[in-house]
PDB file of N, CA and C in Angstrom:
ATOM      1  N   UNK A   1      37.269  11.539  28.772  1.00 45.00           N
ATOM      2  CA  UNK A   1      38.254  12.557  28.519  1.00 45.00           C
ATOM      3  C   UNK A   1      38.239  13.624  29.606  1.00 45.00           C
ATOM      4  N   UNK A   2      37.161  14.311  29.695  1.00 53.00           N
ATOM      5  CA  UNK A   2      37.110  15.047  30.830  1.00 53.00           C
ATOM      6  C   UNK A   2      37.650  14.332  32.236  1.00 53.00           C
ATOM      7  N   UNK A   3      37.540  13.297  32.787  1.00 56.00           N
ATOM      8  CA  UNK A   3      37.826  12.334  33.836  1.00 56.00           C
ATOM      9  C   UNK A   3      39.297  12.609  33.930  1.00 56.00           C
ATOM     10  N   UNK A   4      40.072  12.400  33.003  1.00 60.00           N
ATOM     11  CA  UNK A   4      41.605  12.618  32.499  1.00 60.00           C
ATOM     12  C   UNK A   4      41.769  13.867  32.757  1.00 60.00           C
ATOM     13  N   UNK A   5      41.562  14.881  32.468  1.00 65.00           N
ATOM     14  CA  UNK A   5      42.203  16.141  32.363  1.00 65.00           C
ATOM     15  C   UNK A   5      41.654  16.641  33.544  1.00 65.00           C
ATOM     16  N   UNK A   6      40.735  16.161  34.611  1.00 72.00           N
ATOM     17  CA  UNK A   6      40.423  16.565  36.153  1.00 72.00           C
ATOM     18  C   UNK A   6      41.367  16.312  36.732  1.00 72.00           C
ATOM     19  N   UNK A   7      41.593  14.480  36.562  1.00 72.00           N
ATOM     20  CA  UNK A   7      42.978  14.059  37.129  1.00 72.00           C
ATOM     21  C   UNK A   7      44.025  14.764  37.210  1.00 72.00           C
ATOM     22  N   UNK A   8      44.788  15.180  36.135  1.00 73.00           N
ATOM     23  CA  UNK A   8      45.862  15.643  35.778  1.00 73.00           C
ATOM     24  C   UNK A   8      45.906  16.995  36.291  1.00 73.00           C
ATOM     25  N   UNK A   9      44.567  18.058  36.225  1.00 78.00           N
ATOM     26  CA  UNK A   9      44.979  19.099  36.652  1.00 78.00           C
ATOM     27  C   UNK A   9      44.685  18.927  38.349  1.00 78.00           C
ATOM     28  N   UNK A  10      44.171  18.102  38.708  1.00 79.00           N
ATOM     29  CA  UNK A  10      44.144  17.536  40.116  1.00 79.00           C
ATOM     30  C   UNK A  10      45.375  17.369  40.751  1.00 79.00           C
ATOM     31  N   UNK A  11      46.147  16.451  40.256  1.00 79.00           N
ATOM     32  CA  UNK A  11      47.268  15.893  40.549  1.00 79.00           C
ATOM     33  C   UNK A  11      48.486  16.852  40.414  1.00 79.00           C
ATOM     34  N   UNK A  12      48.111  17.308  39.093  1.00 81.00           N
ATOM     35  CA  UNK A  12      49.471  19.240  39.209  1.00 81.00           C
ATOM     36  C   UNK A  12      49.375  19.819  40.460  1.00 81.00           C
ATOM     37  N   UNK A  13      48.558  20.392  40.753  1.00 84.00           N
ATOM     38  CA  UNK A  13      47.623  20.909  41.656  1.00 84.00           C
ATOM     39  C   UNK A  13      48.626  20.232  43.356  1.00 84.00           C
ATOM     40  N   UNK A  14      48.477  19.189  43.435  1.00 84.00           N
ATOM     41  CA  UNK A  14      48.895  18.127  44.587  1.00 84.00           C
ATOM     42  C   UNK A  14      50.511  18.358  44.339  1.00 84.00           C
ATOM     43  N   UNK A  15      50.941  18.402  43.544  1.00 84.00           N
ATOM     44  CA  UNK A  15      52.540  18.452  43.420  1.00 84.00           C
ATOM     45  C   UNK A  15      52.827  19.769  43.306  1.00 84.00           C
ATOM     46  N   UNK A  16      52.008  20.667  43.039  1.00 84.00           N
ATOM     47  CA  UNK A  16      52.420  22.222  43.135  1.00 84.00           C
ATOM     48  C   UNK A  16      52.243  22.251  44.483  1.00 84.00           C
ATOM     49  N   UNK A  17      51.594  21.890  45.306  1.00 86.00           N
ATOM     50  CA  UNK A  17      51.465  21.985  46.616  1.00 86.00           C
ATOM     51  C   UNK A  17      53.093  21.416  47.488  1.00 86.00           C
ATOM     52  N   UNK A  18      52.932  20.165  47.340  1.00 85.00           N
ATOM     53  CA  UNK A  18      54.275  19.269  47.907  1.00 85.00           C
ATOM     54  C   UNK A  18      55.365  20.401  47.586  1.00 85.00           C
ATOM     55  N   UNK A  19      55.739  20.405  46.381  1.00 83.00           N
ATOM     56  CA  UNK A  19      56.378  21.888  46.116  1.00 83.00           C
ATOM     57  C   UNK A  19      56.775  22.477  46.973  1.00 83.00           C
ATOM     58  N   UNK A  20      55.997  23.620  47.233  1.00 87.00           N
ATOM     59  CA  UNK A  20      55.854  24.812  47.992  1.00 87.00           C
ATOM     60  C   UNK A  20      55.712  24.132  49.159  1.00 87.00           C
ATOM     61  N   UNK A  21      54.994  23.450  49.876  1.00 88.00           N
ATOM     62  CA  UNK A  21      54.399  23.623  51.263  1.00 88.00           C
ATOM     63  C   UNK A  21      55.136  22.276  51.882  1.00 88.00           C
ATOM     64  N   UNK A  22      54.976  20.814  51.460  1.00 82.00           N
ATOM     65  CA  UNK A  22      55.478  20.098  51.825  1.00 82.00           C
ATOM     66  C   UNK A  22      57.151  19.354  52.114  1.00 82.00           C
ATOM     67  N   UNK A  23      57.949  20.741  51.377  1.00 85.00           N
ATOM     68  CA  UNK A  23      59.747  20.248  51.220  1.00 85.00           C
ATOM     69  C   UNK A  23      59.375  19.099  49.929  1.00 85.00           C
ATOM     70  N   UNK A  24      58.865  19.099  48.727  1.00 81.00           N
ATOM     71  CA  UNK A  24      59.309  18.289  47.969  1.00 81.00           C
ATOM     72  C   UNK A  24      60.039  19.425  46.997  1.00 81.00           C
ATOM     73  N   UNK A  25      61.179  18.398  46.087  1.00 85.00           N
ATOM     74  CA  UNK A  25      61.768  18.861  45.701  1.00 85.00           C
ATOM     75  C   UNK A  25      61.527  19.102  43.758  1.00 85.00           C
ATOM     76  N   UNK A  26      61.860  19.448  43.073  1.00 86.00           N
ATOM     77  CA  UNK A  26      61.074  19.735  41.802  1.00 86.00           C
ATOM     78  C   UNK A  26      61.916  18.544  41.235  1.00 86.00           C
ATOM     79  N   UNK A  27      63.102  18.162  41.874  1.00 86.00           N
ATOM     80  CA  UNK A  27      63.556  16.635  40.942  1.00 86.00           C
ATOM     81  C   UNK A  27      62.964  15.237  41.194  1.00 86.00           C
ATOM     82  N   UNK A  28      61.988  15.166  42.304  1.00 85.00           N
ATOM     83  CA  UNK A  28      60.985  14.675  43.416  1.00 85.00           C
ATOM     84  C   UNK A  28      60.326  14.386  42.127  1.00 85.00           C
ATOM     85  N   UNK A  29      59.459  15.648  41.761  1.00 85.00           N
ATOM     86  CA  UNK A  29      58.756  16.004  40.936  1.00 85.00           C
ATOM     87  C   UNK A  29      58.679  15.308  39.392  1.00 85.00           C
ATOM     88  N   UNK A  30      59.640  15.362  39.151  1.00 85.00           N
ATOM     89  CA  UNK A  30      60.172  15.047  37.890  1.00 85.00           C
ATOM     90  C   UNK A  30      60.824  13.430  37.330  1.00 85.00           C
ATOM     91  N   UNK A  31      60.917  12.892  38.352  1.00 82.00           N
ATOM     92  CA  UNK A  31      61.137  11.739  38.780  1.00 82.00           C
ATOM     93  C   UNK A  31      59.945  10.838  38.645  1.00 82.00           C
ATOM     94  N   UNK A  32      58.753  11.551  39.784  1.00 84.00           N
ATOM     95  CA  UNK A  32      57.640  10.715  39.481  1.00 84.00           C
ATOM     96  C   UNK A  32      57.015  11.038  38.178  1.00 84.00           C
ATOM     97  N   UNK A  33      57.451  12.110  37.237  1.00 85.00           N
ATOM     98  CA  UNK A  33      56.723  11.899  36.504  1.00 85.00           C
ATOM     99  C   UNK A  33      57.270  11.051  35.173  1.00 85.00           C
ATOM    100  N   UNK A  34      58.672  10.883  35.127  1.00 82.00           N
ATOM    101  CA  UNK A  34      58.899  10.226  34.197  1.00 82.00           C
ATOM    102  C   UNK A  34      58.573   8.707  34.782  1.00 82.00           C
ATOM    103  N   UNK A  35      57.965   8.382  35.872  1.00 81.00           N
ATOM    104  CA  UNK A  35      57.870   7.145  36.924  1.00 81.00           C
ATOM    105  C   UNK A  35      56.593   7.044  35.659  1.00 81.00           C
ATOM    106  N   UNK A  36      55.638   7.995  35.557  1.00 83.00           N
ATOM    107  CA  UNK A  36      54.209   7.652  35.290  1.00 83.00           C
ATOM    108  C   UNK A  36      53.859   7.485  33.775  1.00 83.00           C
ATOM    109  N   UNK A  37      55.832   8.349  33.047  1.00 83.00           N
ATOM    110  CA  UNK A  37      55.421   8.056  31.220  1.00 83.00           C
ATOM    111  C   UNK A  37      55.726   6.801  31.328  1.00 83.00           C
ATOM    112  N   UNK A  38      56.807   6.170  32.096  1.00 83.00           N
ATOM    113  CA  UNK A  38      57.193   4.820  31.733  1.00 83.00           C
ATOM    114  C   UNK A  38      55.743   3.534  31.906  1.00 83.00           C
ATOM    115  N   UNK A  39      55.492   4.149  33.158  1.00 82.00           N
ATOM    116  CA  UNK A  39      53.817   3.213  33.453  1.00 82.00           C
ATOM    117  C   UNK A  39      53.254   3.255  32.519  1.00 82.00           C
ATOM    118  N   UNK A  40      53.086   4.497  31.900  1.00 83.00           N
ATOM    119  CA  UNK A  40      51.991   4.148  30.786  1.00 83.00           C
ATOM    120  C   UNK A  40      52.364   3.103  29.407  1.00 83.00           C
ATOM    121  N   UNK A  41      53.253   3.026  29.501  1.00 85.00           N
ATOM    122  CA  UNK A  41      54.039   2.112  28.442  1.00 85.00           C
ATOM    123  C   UNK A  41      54.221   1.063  28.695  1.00 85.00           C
ATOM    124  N   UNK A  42      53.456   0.450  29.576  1.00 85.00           N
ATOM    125  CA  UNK A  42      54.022  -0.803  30.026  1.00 85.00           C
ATOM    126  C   UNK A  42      52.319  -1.948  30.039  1.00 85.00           C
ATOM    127  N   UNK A  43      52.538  -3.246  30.519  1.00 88.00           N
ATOM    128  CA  UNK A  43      51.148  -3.600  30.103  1.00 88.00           C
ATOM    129  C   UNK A  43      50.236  -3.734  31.091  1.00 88.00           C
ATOM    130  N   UNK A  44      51.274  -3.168  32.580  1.00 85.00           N
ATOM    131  CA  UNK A  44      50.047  -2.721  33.589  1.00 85.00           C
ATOM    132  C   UNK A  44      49.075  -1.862  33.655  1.00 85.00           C
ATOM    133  N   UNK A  45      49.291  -0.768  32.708  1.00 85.00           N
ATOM    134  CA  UNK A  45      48.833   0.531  32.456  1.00 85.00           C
ATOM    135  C   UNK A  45      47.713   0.083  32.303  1.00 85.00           C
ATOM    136  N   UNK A  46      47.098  -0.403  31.304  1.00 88.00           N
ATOM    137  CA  UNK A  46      45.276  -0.647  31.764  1.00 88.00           C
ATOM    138  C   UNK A  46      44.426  -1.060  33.130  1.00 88.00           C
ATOM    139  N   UNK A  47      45.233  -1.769  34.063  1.00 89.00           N
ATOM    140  CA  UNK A  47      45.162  -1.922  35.106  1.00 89.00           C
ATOM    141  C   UNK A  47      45.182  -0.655  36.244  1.00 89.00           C
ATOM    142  N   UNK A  48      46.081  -0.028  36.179  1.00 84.00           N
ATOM    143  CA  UNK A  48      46.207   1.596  37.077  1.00 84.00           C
ATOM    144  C   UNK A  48      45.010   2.246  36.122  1.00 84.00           C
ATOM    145  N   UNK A  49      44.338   1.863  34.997  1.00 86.00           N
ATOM    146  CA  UNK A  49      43.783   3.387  34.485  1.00 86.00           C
ATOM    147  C   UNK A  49      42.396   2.359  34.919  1.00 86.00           C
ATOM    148  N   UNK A  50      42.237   1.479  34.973  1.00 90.00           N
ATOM    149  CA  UNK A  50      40.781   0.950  35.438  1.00 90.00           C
ATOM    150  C   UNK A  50      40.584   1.008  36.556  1.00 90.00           C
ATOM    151  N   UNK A  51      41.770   0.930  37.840  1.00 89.00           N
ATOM    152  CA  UNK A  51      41.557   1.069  38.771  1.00 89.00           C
ATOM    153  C   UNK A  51      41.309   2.835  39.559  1.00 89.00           C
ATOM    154  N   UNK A  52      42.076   3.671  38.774  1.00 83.00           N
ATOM    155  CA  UNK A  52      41.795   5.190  38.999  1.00 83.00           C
ATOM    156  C   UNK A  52      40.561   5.328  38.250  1.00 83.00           C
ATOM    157  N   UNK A  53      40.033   4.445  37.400  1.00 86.00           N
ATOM    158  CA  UNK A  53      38.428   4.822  37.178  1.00 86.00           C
ATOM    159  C   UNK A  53      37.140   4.327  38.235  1.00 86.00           C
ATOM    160  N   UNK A  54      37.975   3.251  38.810  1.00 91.00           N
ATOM    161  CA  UNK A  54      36.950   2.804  39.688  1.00 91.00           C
ATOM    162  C   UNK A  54      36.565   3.757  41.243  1.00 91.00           C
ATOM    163  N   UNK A  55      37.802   4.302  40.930  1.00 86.00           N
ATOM    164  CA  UNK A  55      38.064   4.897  42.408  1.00 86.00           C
ATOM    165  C   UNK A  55      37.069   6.262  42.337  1.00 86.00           C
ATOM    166  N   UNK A  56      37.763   6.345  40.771  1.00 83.00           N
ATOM    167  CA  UNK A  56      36.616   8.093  40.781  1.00 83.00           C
ATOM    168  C   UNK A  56      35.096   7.680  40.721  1.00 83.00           C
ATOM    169  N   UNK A  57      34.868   6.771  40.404  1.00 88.00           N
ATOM    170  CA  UNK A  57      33.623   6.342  40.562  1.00 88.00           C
ATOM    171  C   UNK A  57      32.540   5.835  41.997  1.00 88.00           C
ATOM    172  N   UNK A  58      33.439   5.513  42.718  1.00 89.00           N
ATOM    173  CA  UNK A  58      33.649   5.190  44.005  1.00 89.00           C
ATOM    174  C   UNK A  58      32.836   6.788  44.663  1.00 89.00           C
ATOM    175  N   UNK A  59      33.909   7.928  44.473  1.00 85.00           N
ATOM    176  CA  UNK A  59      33.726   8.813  44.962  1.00 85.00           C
ATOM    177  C   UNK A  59      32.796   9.599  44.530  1.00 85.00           C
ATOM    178  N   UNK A  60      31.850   9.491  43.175  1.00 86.00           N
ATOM    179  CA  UNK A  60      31.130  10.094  42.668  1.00 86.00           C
ATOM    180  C   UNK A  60      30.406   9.937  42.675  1.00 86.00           C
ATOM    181  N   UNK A  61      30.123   8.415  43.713  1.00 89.00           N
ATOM    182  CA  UNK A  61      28.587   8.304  44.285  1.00 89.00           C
ATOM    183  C   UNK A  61      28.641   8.241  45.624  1.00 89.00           C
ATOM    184  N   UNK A  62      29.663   9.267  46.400  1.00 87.00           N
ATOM    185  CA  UNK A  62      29.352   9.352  47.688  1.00 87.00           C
ATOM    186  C   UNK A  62      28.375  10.828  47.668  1.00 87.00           C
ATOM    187  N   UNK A  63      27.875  10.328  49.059  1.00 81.00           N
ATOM    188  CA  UNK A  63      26.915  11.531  49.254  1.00 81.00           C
ATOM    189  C   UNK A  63      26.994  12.623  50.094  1.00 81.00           C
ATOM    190  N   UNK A  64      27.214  13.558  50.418  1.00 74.00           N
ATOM    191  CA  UNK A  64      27.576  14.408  51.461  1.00 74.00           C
ATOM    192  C   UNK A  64      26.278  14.824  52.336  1.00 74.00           C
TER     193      UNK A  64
END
């Protein structure tokens, strides 16, 4: 759960940016996100959520 709600405020975070700094546009915005309710509804969705787990995992045993 926590993993999820890093993401998400991660990813706000990345599109509040594009936003402001990069010329994206807030229908840009809004677009991908109805892109990501439809994903979740679909039967790839366990697939994108195992693979964004692997990834954070990936990174959570790098070492600096």
């Amino acid at each position: 759960m926590a993993l999820n709600i890093s993401t998400v405020v991660l990813l706000g975070v990345i599109v509040f940016l594009f936003i402001k700094k990069g010329g994206m546009k807030v229908w840009h915005a809004i677009v991908c996100a109805l892109l990501g309710f439809y994903l979740a509804g679909t039967t790839i969705a366990p697939s994108i959520q195992s693979s964004g787990n692997s990834v954070a995992n990936l990174l959570s045993n790098l070492n600096f």
